[in-house]
Amino acid sequence: MSIVSATAVAYPNIAFIKYWGDVDSSLHIPANGSISMNLAELTTRTTVSFTQPLSQDEFTLNGKPTIGKAFERVSILLNRVRQLANISSFANVESHNNFPMAAGIASSASGFAALSLAASHAAGLVLDEKDLSRLARIGSGSACRSIPGGFVEWQSGANDNDSYAFSIASPSHWDLVDCITIVSQEEKIISSSIGHSLAHTSMLQLARIADAPRRLSLCGEAILERDFDQFAEVVQLDSNLMHAVMITSTPSLLYWQPATVSVMHAVQSWRTEGIPVCYTIDAGPNIHVLCLGAEVERIVERLYKLPGVIRVVTAHPGGPAALENTQNLNK
Ligand code: PMV
């Protein structure tokens, strides 16, 4: 095996049908399948090298050496890569996001997707898309959806082998735009990993899971047929169901802020006016307002007029995680 250094780029994704709750929390086997879109304007670029003799893994995020939970999660993924490649060397990992962490946009999906691709190449492995998606899932469940490009489905599967994501439509298939509406720049109070482990404490989780295949197929169909009305109905329902589970968990997880609710009301009334627009919200107060490319300007203008809106970042459908370069330092 030749040991190289490799750089990969990946995009975060926004889920239209959400992943919330695991059947296996260490392997991140989800309780239900999900659908998402990669976000082209936001990137994580990660370089992994196994080239220096190190006594442990090293992880630098946005120029800062990082320890603690984030470091441990990186090391767990690197352990899997070492096991697959049958090597024992420690790695140096340098990762940069082109978007501020404080903007409330989760970087774990793009982070672990870029890390999986860069680390596997640097270790001399050539994994296909399915195996890369399975590997990224070990870091963070939703990261498996940042490996394939465009509009992506994560089939829940029953075990490590069959729980992975695949593309259902290319980025150019539909001119859908995510207007990421920032209403708070605070760090998340409860991480999604803790949130997943609490999902079963809500009596609504079983009902949410039981109906997930129906929502998944309605959403997939709406994307393939570019049917915004059907898309909007099912995306908002799915987000509301996940937040119903969050709020009714023990302890209760209420991620919304007053400004989140103002935007929800506004989007709802714009839809009643006939504007094709809908919202979805992840495990935080910021709200993703989804619309078609032709509507972006007027939606963003209206969003900035709402109370509590700090910033709106727009993102179009993004491609797959991609290798930027590899270097064989042994040659
Ligand atoms: O992959 P995680 O553990 O960060 O979980 C993601 C959870 C949500 O963002 C709330 C939903 C989703 O499907 O992305």
Coordinates of N, CA, C and O in Angstrom, one line a residue, residues 91-245:
A91 N -3.1 9.8 11.9 CA -3.3 10.8 10.8 C -3.3 12.2 11.3 O -3.7 12.5 12.4
N92 N -2.9 13.1 10.4 CA -3.1 14.5 10.6 C -4.3 15.0 9.7 O -4.3 14.7 8.6
V93 N -5.3 15.6 10.4 CA -6.5 16.0 9.7 C -6.6 17.5 9.8 O -6.6 18.1 10.9
E94 N -6.8 18.2 8.6 CA -7.0 19.6 8.6 C -8.3 19.9 7.9 O -8.4 19.6 6.7
S95 N -9.2 20.6 8.5 CA -10.5 20.8 7.9 C -10.9 22.3 8.0 O -10.7 22.9 9.0
H96 N -11.5 22.8 6.9 CA -11.9 24.2 6.9 C -13.4 24.3 6.3 O -13.7 23.6 5.3
N97 N -14.2 25.0 7.0 CA -15.5 25.3 6.5 C -15.5 26.7 5.9 O -14.9 27.6 6.4
N98 N -16.2 26.9 4.7 CA -16.3 28.2 4.2 C -17.5 29.0 4.7 O -17.8 30.1 4.3
F99 N -18.1 28.4 5.7 CA -19.3 29.1 6.4 C -19.0 29.1 7.9 O -18.5 28.1 8.4
P100 N -19.5 30.2 8.5 CA -19.2 30.2 10.0 C -20.0 29.2 10.8 O -21.1 29.0 10.5
M101 N -19.3 28.5 11.7 CA -20.0 27.5 12.5 C -21.1 28.2 13.3 O -22.2 27.6 13.5
A102 N -20.9 29.4 13.7 CA -21.9 30.2 14.5 C -23.1 30.5 13.7 O -24.1 30.9 14.2
A103 N -23.1 30.3 12.4 CA -24.2 30.6 11.5 C -25.4 29.6 11.7 O -26.4 29.7 11.2
G104 N -25.1 28.6 12.5 CA -26.2 27.6 12.8 C -26.4 26.6 11.7 O -27.4 25.9 11.6
I105 N -25.4 26.5 10.8 CA -25.5 25.5 9.8 C -24.6 24.3 10.2 O -23.4 24.5 10.4
A106 N -25.2 23.2 10.3 CA -24.4 22.0 10.9 C -23.3 21.7 9.9 O -23.6 21.5 8.7
S107 N -22.1 21.5 10.4 CA -21.0 21.2 9.5 C -20.6 19.7 9.7 O -19.7 19.3 9.1
S108 N -21.3 19.0 10.5 CA -20.9 17.6 10.8 C -21.1 16.8 9.5 O -20.3 15.9 9.2
A109 N -22.2 17.0 8.7 CA -22.5 16.2 7.6 C -21.4 16.4 6.5 O -20.8 15.4 6.1
S110 N -21.1 17.7 6.2 CA -20.0 17.9 5.2 C -18.7 17.5 5.7 O -17.8 17.0 5.0
G111 N -18.5 17.7 7.0 CA -17.2 17.4 7.7 C -16.9 15.9 7.6 O -15.8 15.5 7.2
F112 N -17.8 15.1 8.0 CA -17.6 13.6 8.0 C -17.6 13.0 6.6 O -16.9 12.0 6.3
A113 N -18.3 13.7 5.6 CA -18.3 13.2 4.2 C -16.9 13.5 3.7 O -16.3 12.6 3.0
A114 N -16.4 14.7 3.8 CA -15.1 15.1 3.3 C -14.0 14.2 4.0 O -13.1 13.7 3.3
L115 N -14.1 14.0 5.3 CA -13.1 13.2 6.0 C -13.1 11.8 5.5 O -12.0 11.2 5.3
S116 N -14.3 11.2 5.3 CA -14.3 9.8 4.8 C -13.6 9.6 3.4 O -12.8 8.7 3.2
L117 N -13.9 10.6 2.5 CA -13.3 10.5 1.2 C -11.8 10.7 1.3 O -11.0 9.9 0.7
A118 N -11.4 11.8 2.0 CA -9.9 12.1 2.1 C -9.2 11.0 2.8 O -8.1 10.5 2.4
A119 N -9.7 10.5 4.0 CA -9.0 9.5 4.8 C -8.9 8.2 4.0 O -7.8 7.6 4.1
S120 N -10.0 7.8 3.4 CA -9.9 6.5 2.7 C -8.9 6.5 1.6 O -8.1 5.6 1.4
H121 N -8.8 7.6 0.8 CA -7.8 7.7 -0.3 C -6.4 7.8 0.3 O -5.5 7.2 -0.2
A122 N -6.3 8.6 1.4 CA -4.9 8.8 1.9 C -4.4 7.4 2.5 O -3.2 7.2 2.5
A123 N -5.3 6.5 2.9 CA -4.9 5.2 3.4 C -4.8 4.2 2.3 O -4.5 3.0 2.6
G124 N -5.0 4.6 1.0 CA -4.8 3.7 -0.1 C -6.0 2.9 -0.4 O -5.9 2.0 -1.2
L125 N -7.2 3.2 0.1 CA -8.4 2.5 -0.2 C -9.1 3.1 -1.3 O -9.1 4.3 -1.5
V126 N -9.8 2.3 -2.1 CA -10.7 2.9 -3.2 C -12.1 2.3 -2.9 O -12.4 1.2 -3.2
L127 N -12.9 3.2 -2.3 CA -14.2 2.7 -1.9 C -15.2 3.2 -2.9 O -15.1 4.4 -3.4
D128 N -16.3 2.5 -3.2 CA -17.3 3.0 -4.1 C -18.3 3.9 -3.3 O -18.1 4.0 -2.1
E129 N -19.2 4.5 -4.0 CA -20.1 5.5 -3.3 C -20.8 4.9 -2.2 O -21.0 5.5 -1.1
K130 N -21.3 3.7 -2.3 CA -22.1 3.0 -1.2 C -21.2 2.9 0.0 O -21.6 3.2 1.1
D131 N -20.0 2.4 -0.2 CA -19.1 2.1 1.0 C -18.6 3.4 1.6 O -18.4 3.5 2.8
L132 N -18.5 4.5 0.8 CA -18.1 5.8 1.3 C -19.3 6.3 2.2 O -19.0 6.9 3.2
S133 N -20.5 6.1 1.7 CA -21.6 6.6 2.4 C -21.8 5.9 3.7 O -22.1 6.5 4.8
R134 N -21.5 4.6 3.7 CA -21.6 3.8 5.0 C -20.5 4.3 5.9 O -20.7 4.4 7.2
L135 N -19.3 4.6 5.4 CA -18.2 5.0 6.3 C -18.6 6.4 6.9 O -18.4 6.6 8.1
A136 N -19.1 7.3 6.0 CA -19.4 8.7 6.5 C -20.5 8.6 7.6 O -20.5 9.4 8.6
R137 N -21.4 7.6 7.5 CA -22.5 7.4 8.5 C -22.0 7.2 9.9 O -22.6 7.5 10.9
I138 N -20.8 6.5 10.0 CA -20.2 6.2 11.3 C -19.9 7.6 12.0 O -20.0 7.6 13.2
G139 N -19.5 8.6 11.3 CA -19.1 9.9 11.9 C -20.4 10.6 12.4 O -20.4 11.0 13.5
S140 N -21.3 10.7 11.5 CA -22.6 11.4 11.8 C -23.6 10.8 10.8 O -23.3 10.8 9.6
G141 N -24.8 10.4 11.3 CA -25.8 9.8 10.4 C -26.0 10.6 9.1 O -25.8 10.0 8.0
S142 N -26.3 11.9 9.3 CA -26.7 12.6 8.1 C -25.5 12.8 7.1 O -25.7 13.2 6.0
A143 N -24.3 12.5 7.5 CA -23.1 12.7 6.7 C -23.2 11.7 5.5 O -22.6 12.0 4.4
C144 N -23.9 10.6 5.7 CA -23.9 9.6 4.6 C -24.7 10.2 3.4 O -24.5 9.8 2.3
R145 N -25.5 11.2 3.7 CA -26.3 11.8 2.6 C -25.4 12.9 1.9 O -25.9 13.4 0.8
S146 N -24.3 13.3 2.4 CA -23.4 14.3 1.7 C -22.4 13.6 0.8 O -21.6 14.3 0.2
I147 N -22.4 12.3 0.7 CA -21.5 11.6 -0.3 C -22.1 11.6 -1.7 O -21.4 12.1 -2.6
P148 N -23.3 11.2 -1.9 CA -23.8 11.3 -3.3 C -24.2 12.7 -3.6 O -24.3 13.5 -2.7
G149 N -24.4 13.0 -4.9 CA -24.7 14.4 -5.3 C -26.2 14.7 -5.4 O -27.1 13.8 -5.6
G150 N -26.6 16.0 -5.4 CA -27.9 16.5 -5.7 C -28.9 16.1 -4.6 O -28.8 16.4 -3.5
F151 N -30.0 15.5 -5.1 CA -31.1 15.1 -4.2 C -30.9 13.6 -3.8 O -30.6 12.8 -4.7
V152 N -30.9 13.4 -2.5 CA -30.4 12.1 -2.0 C -31.3 11.4 -1.1 O -32.0 12.1 -0.3
E153 N -31.4 10.1 -1.2 CA -32.2 9.3 -0.3 C -31.3 8.4 0.6 O -30.4 7.8 0.0
W154 N -31.5 8.4 1.9 CA -30.8 7.5 2.8 C -31.8 6.3 3.1 O -32.8 6.6 3.8
Q155 N -31.5 5.2 2.6 CA -32.4 4.0 2.9 C -31.9 3.6 4.3 O -30.7 3.3 4.6
S156 N -32.9 3.4 5.2 CA -32.6 3.2 6.6 C -31.8 1.9 6.7 O -30.8 1.8 7.5
G157 N -32.2 0.8 6.0 CA -31.6 -0.5 6.1 C -31.7 -1.0 7.5 O -32.3 -0.4 8.4
A158 N -31.2 -2.2 7.7 CA -31.3 -2.9 9.0 C -30.0 -3.1 9.7 O -29.9 -3.4 10.9
N159 N -28.9 -2.9 8.9 CA -27.6 -3.1 9.5 C -26.5 -2.2 8.8 O -26.9 -1.5 7.9
D160 N -25.3 -2.4 9.2 CA -24.2 -1.5 8.7 C -24.1 -1.7 7.2 O -23.8 -0.7 6.5
N161 N -24.4 -2.8 6.6 CA -24.2 -3.1 5.2 C -25.3 -2.4 4.3 O -24.9 -2.0 3.2
D162 N -26.5 -2.4 4.8 CA -27.5 -1.8 3.9 C -28.1 -0.5 4.3 O -29.2 -0.1 3.8
S163 N -27.4 0.2 5.2 CA -27.9 1.6 5.6 C -26.9 2.6 4.9 O -25.8 2.8 5.4
Y164 N -27.4 3.1 3.8 CA -26.5 4.1 3.0 C -27.4 4.9 2.1 O -28.6 4.7 2.0
A165 N -26.7 6.0 1.6 CA -27.5 6.9 0.7 C -27.1 6.8 -0.7 O -26.0 6.4 -1.1
F166 N -28.1 7.2 -1.6 CA -27.9 7.3 -3.0 C -28.6 8.4 -3.6 O -29.6 8.9 -3.0
S167 N -28.1 8.9 -4.8 CA -28.7 10.0 -5.4 C -30.0 9.6 -6.1 O -30.1 8.6 -6.8
I168 N -31.1 10.5 -6.0 CA -32.3 10.2 -6.7 C -32.5 11.2 -7.9 O -33.3 10.9 -8.8
A169 N -31.8 12.3 -7.8 CA -31.8 13.3 -8.9 C -30.6 14.1 -8.9 O -30.1 14.4 -7.8
S170 N -30.1 14.5 -10.0 CA -28.8 15.3 -10.1 C -29.1 16.8 -9.6 O -30.3 17.2 -9.6
P171 N -28.1 17.5 -9.3 CA -28.3 18.9 -8.8 C -29.0 19.8 -9.9 O -29.8 20.7 -9.5
S172 N -28.8 19.5 -11.2 CA -29.5 20.3 -12.2 C -30.9 19.9 -12.4 O -31.6 20.6 -13.2
H173 N -31.4 18.9 -11.8 CA -32.8 18.4 -12.0 C -33.8 19.4 -11.6 O -34.8 19.5 -12.3
W174 N -33.6 20.2 -10.5 CA -34.7 21.1 -10.1 C -34.0 22.3 -9.4 O -33.1 22.2 -8.6
D175 N -34.5 23.5 -9.8 CA -33.9 24.7 -9.4 C -34.5 25.1 -8.0 O -35.2 26.1 -7.9
L176 N -34.3 24.3 -7.0 CA -34.8 24.6 -5.7 C -33.7 25.3 -4.9 O -32.5 25.0 -5.0
V177 N -34.2 26.3 -4.1 CA -33.2 27.1 -3.4 C -33.5 27.0 -1.9 O -34.7 27.2 -1.5
D178 N -32.5 26.9 -1.1 CA -32.7 26.9 0.4 C -32.2 28.3 0.9 O -31.1 28.7 0.8
C179 N -33.2 29.1 1.4 CA -32.9 30.4 1.9 C -32.7 30.2 3.4 O -33.7 30.1 4.2
I180 N -31.5 30.0 3.9 CA -31.2 29.6 5.3 C -31.3 30.9 6.1 O -30.5 31.9 5.9
T181 N -32.3 31.0 6.9 CA -32.7 32.2 7.6 C -32.1 32.1 9.1 O -32.6 31.3 9.9
I182 N -31.1 32.9 9.3 CA -30.4 32.8 10.6 C -31.1 33.8 11.6 O -31.2 35.0 11.3
V183 N -31.6 33.2 12.7 CA -32.3 34.0 13.7 C -31.5 34.0 15.0 O -31.8 34.7 16.0
S184 N -30.5 33.1 15.1 CA -29.7 33.0 16.3 C -28.3 32.5 15.9 O -28.2 31.6 15.0
Q185 N -27.3 33.1 16.5 CA -25.9 32.6 16.2 C -25.3 31.8 17.4 O -24.1 31.6 17.5
E186 N -26.2 31.5 18.4 CA -25.7 30.7 19.5 C -25.4 29.3 19.2 O -26.0 28.8 18.2
E187 N -24.6 28.6 19.9 CA -24.3 27.2 19.8 C -25.6 26.4 20.1 O -26.3 26.9 21.0
K188 N -25.8 25.3 19.5 CA -26.9 24.4 19.8 C -26.9 24.0 21.3 O -25.8 23.7 21.9
I189 N -28.0 24.1 22.0 CA -28.1 23.7 23.4 C -28.0 22.2 23.6 O -27.2 21.7 24.4
I190 N -28.7 21.5 22.8 CA -28.7 20.0 22.9 C -28.3 19.5 21.5 O -28.9 19.7 20.5
S191 N -27.2 18.7 21.5 CA -26.7 18.2 20.2 C -27.6 17.2 19.6 O -28.5 16.6 20.3
S192 N -27.5 17.0 18.3 CA -28.4 16.0 17.7 C -28.2 14.6 18.2 O -29.1 13.8 18.3
S193 N -26.9 14.3 18.6 CA -26.7 12.9 19.1 C -27.5 12.7 20.3 O -28.1 11.6 20.5
I194 N -27.5 13.7 21.2 CA -28.4 13.5 22.4 C -29.8 13.5 22.0 O -30.6 12.6 22.5
G195 N -30.2 14.3 21.1 CA -31.6 14.4 20.6 C -32.1 13.0 20.1 O -33.1 12.5 20.4
H196 N -31.2 12.4 19.3 CA -31.6 11.1 18.7 C -31.9 10.1 19.8 O -32.8 9.3 19.7
S197 N -31.1 10.1 20.9 CA -31.2 9.2 22.0 C -32.5 9.4 22.8 O -32.9 8.6 23.6
L198 N -33.1 10.6 22.7 CA -34.3 10.9 23.4 C -35.6 10.7 22.6 O -36.7 10.7 23.2
A199 N -35.4 10.5 21.3 CA -36.6 10.4 20.5 C -37.6 9.4 21.0 O -38.8 9.7 21.0
H200 N -37.1 8.3 21.4 CA -38.1 7.2 21.8 C -38.9 7.5 23.1 O -39.9 6.9 23.4
T201 N -38.5 8.6 23.8 CA -39.2 9.0 25.0 C -40.5 9.7 24.6 O -41.4 10.0 25.5
S202 N -40.7 10.1 23.4 CA -41.9 10.8 23.0 C -42.9 9.7 22.5 O -42.5 8.9 21.7
M203 N -44.1 9.8 23.0 CA -45.1 8.8 22.5 C -45.5 9.1 21.0 O -46.2 8.2 20.4
L204 N -45.0 10.2 20.5 CA -45.4 10.5 19.1 C -44.4 9.8 18.1 O -44.6 9.8 16.9
Q205 N -43.2 9.4 18.6 CA -42.1 8.9 17.7 C -42.6 7.7 16.9 O -42.3 7.6 15.7
L206 N -43.3 6.7 17.6 CA -43.8 5.5 16.9 C -44.7 5.9 15.7 O -44.6 5.3 14.6
A207 N -45.6 6.8 15.9 CA -46.5 7.3 14.9 C -45.7 7.9 13.7 O -46.0 7.7 12.6
R208 N -44.7 8.7 14.1 CA -43.9 9.4 13.1 C -43.2 8.4 12.2 O -43.1 8.5 11.0
I209 N -42.6 7.4 12.9 CA -41.8 6.4 12.2 C -42.8 5.5 11.3 O -42.4 5.2 10.2
A210 N -44.0 5.2 11.9 CA -44.9 4.3 11.1 C -45.3 4.9 9.8 O -45.5 4.2 8.8
D211 N -45.4 6.2 9.8 CA -45.9 6.9 8.5 C -44.7 7.4 7.6 O -44.9 7.9 6.5
A212 N -43.5 7.1 8.1 CA -42.3 7.7 7.3 C -42.2 7.1 5.9 O -41.9 7.9 5.0
P213 N -42.5 5.8 5.6 CA -42.4 5.3 4.3 C -43.3 6.1 3.3 O -43.0 6.4 2.2
R214 N -44.5 6.4 3.8 CA -45.5 7.2 3.0 C -44.9 8.6 2.6 O -44.9 9.0 1.5
R215 N -44.4 9.3 3.7 CA -43.8 10.6 3.4 C -42.6 10.6 2.5 O -42.4 11.4 1.6
L216 N -41.8 9.5 2.7 CA -40.6 9.4 1.9 C -41.0 9.2 0.4 O -40.4 9.8 -0.5
S217 N -42.0 8.4 0.2 CA -42.3 8.2 -1.3 C -43.0 9.4 -1.8 O -42.8 9.8 -3.0
L218 N -43.9 10.1 -1.0 CA -44.5 11.4 -1.5 C -43.4 12.4 -1.9 O -43.5 13.1 -2.9
C219 N -42.4 12.5 -1.0 CA -41.3 13.5 -1.2 C -40.5 13.2 -2.4 O -40.2 14.0 -3.3
G220 N -40.1 11.9 -2.5 CA -39.3 11.4 -3.7 C -40.0 11.7 -5.0 O -39.5 12.2 -6.0
E221 N -41.3 11.4 -5.0 CA -42.2 11.6 -6.2 C -42.3 13.1 -6.5 O -42.1 13.5 -7.7
A222 N -42.5 13.9 -5.5 CA -42.6 15.4 -5.7 C -41.3 15.9 -6.3 O -41.3 16.8 -7.2
I223 N -40.2 15.4 -5.9 CA -38.9 15.9 -6.4 C -38.7 15.4 -7.9 O -38.4 16.3 -8.8
L224 N -39.0 14.2 -8.1 CA -38.8 13.6 -9.5 C -39.8 14.4 -10.5 O -39.4 14.6 -11.6
E225 N -41.0 14.7 -10.0 CA -41.9 15.4 -10.9 C -41.9 16.9 -10.8 O -42.7 17.6 -11.4
R226 N -41.0 17.4 -10.0 CA -40.9 18.8 -9.7 C -42.2 19.5 -9.4 O -42.6 20.5 -9.9
D227 N -42.9 18.8 -8.5 CA -44.3 19.2 -8.0 C -44.1 19.9 -6.7 O -44.1 19.3 -5.6
F228 N -44.0 21.3 -6.8 CA -43.7 22.1 -5.6 C -44.8 21.9 -4.5 O -44.5 21.9 -3.3
D229 N -46.1 21.9 -4.9 CA -47.2 21.9 -4.0 C -47.1 20.6 -3.1 O -47.2 20.6 -1.9
Q230 N -46.9 19.5 -3.8 CA -46.8 18.2 -3.1 C -45.6 18.2 -2.2 O -45.6 17.7 -1.1
F231 N -44.5 18.7 -2.7 CA -43.2 18.8 -2.0 C -43.4 19.6 -0.7 O -43.1 19.2 0.4
A232 N -44.0 20.8 -0.9 CA -44.2 21.8 0.3 C -45.0 21.1 1.4 O -44.7 21.2 2.6
E233 N -46.1 20.5 1.0 CA -47.0 19.8 2.0 C -46.3 18.8 2.8 O -46.3 18.8 4.0
V234 N -45.5 17.9 2.1 CA -44.9 16.8 2.9 C -43.7 17.3 3.6 O -43.4 16.8 4.7
V235 N -43.0 18.2 3.1 CA -41.7 18.7 3.8 C -42.1 19.4 5.1 O -41.5 19.2 6.1
Q236 N -43.1 20.3 5.0 CA -43.5 21.0 6.3 C -44.1 20.0 7.3 O -43.9 20.1 8.5
L237 N -44.9 19.1 6.8 CA -45.5 18.1 7.7 C -44.4 17.3 8.4 O -44.4 17.1 9.6
D238 N -43.4 16.9 7.6 CA -42.3 16.1 8.2 C -41.5 16.9 9.2 O -41.2 16.3 10.3
S239 N -41.2 18.1 9.0 CA -40.5 19.0 9.9 C -41.4 19.2 11.2 O -40.9 19.0 12.3
N240 N -42.7 19.4 11.0 CA -43.5 19.7 12.1 C -43.6 18.4 13.0 O -43.7 18.5 14.2
L241 N -43.7 17.2 12.3 CA -43.8 16.0 13.1 C -42.5 15.8 13.9 O -42.6 15.3 15.1
M242 N -41.3 16.0 13.3 CA -40.1 15.9 14.1 C -40.1 16.8 15.3 O -39.7 16.4 16.4
H243 N -40.5 18.0 15.1 CA -40.5 19.0 16.2 C -41.5 18.6 17.3 O -41.3 18.9 18.4
A244 N -42.6 18.0 16.8 CA -43.6 17.5 17.8 C -43.0 16.4 18.7 O -43.2 16.4 19.9
V245 N -42.2 15.6 18.0 CA -41.5 14.5 18.8 C -40.5 15.2 19.8 O -40.4 14.9 21.0

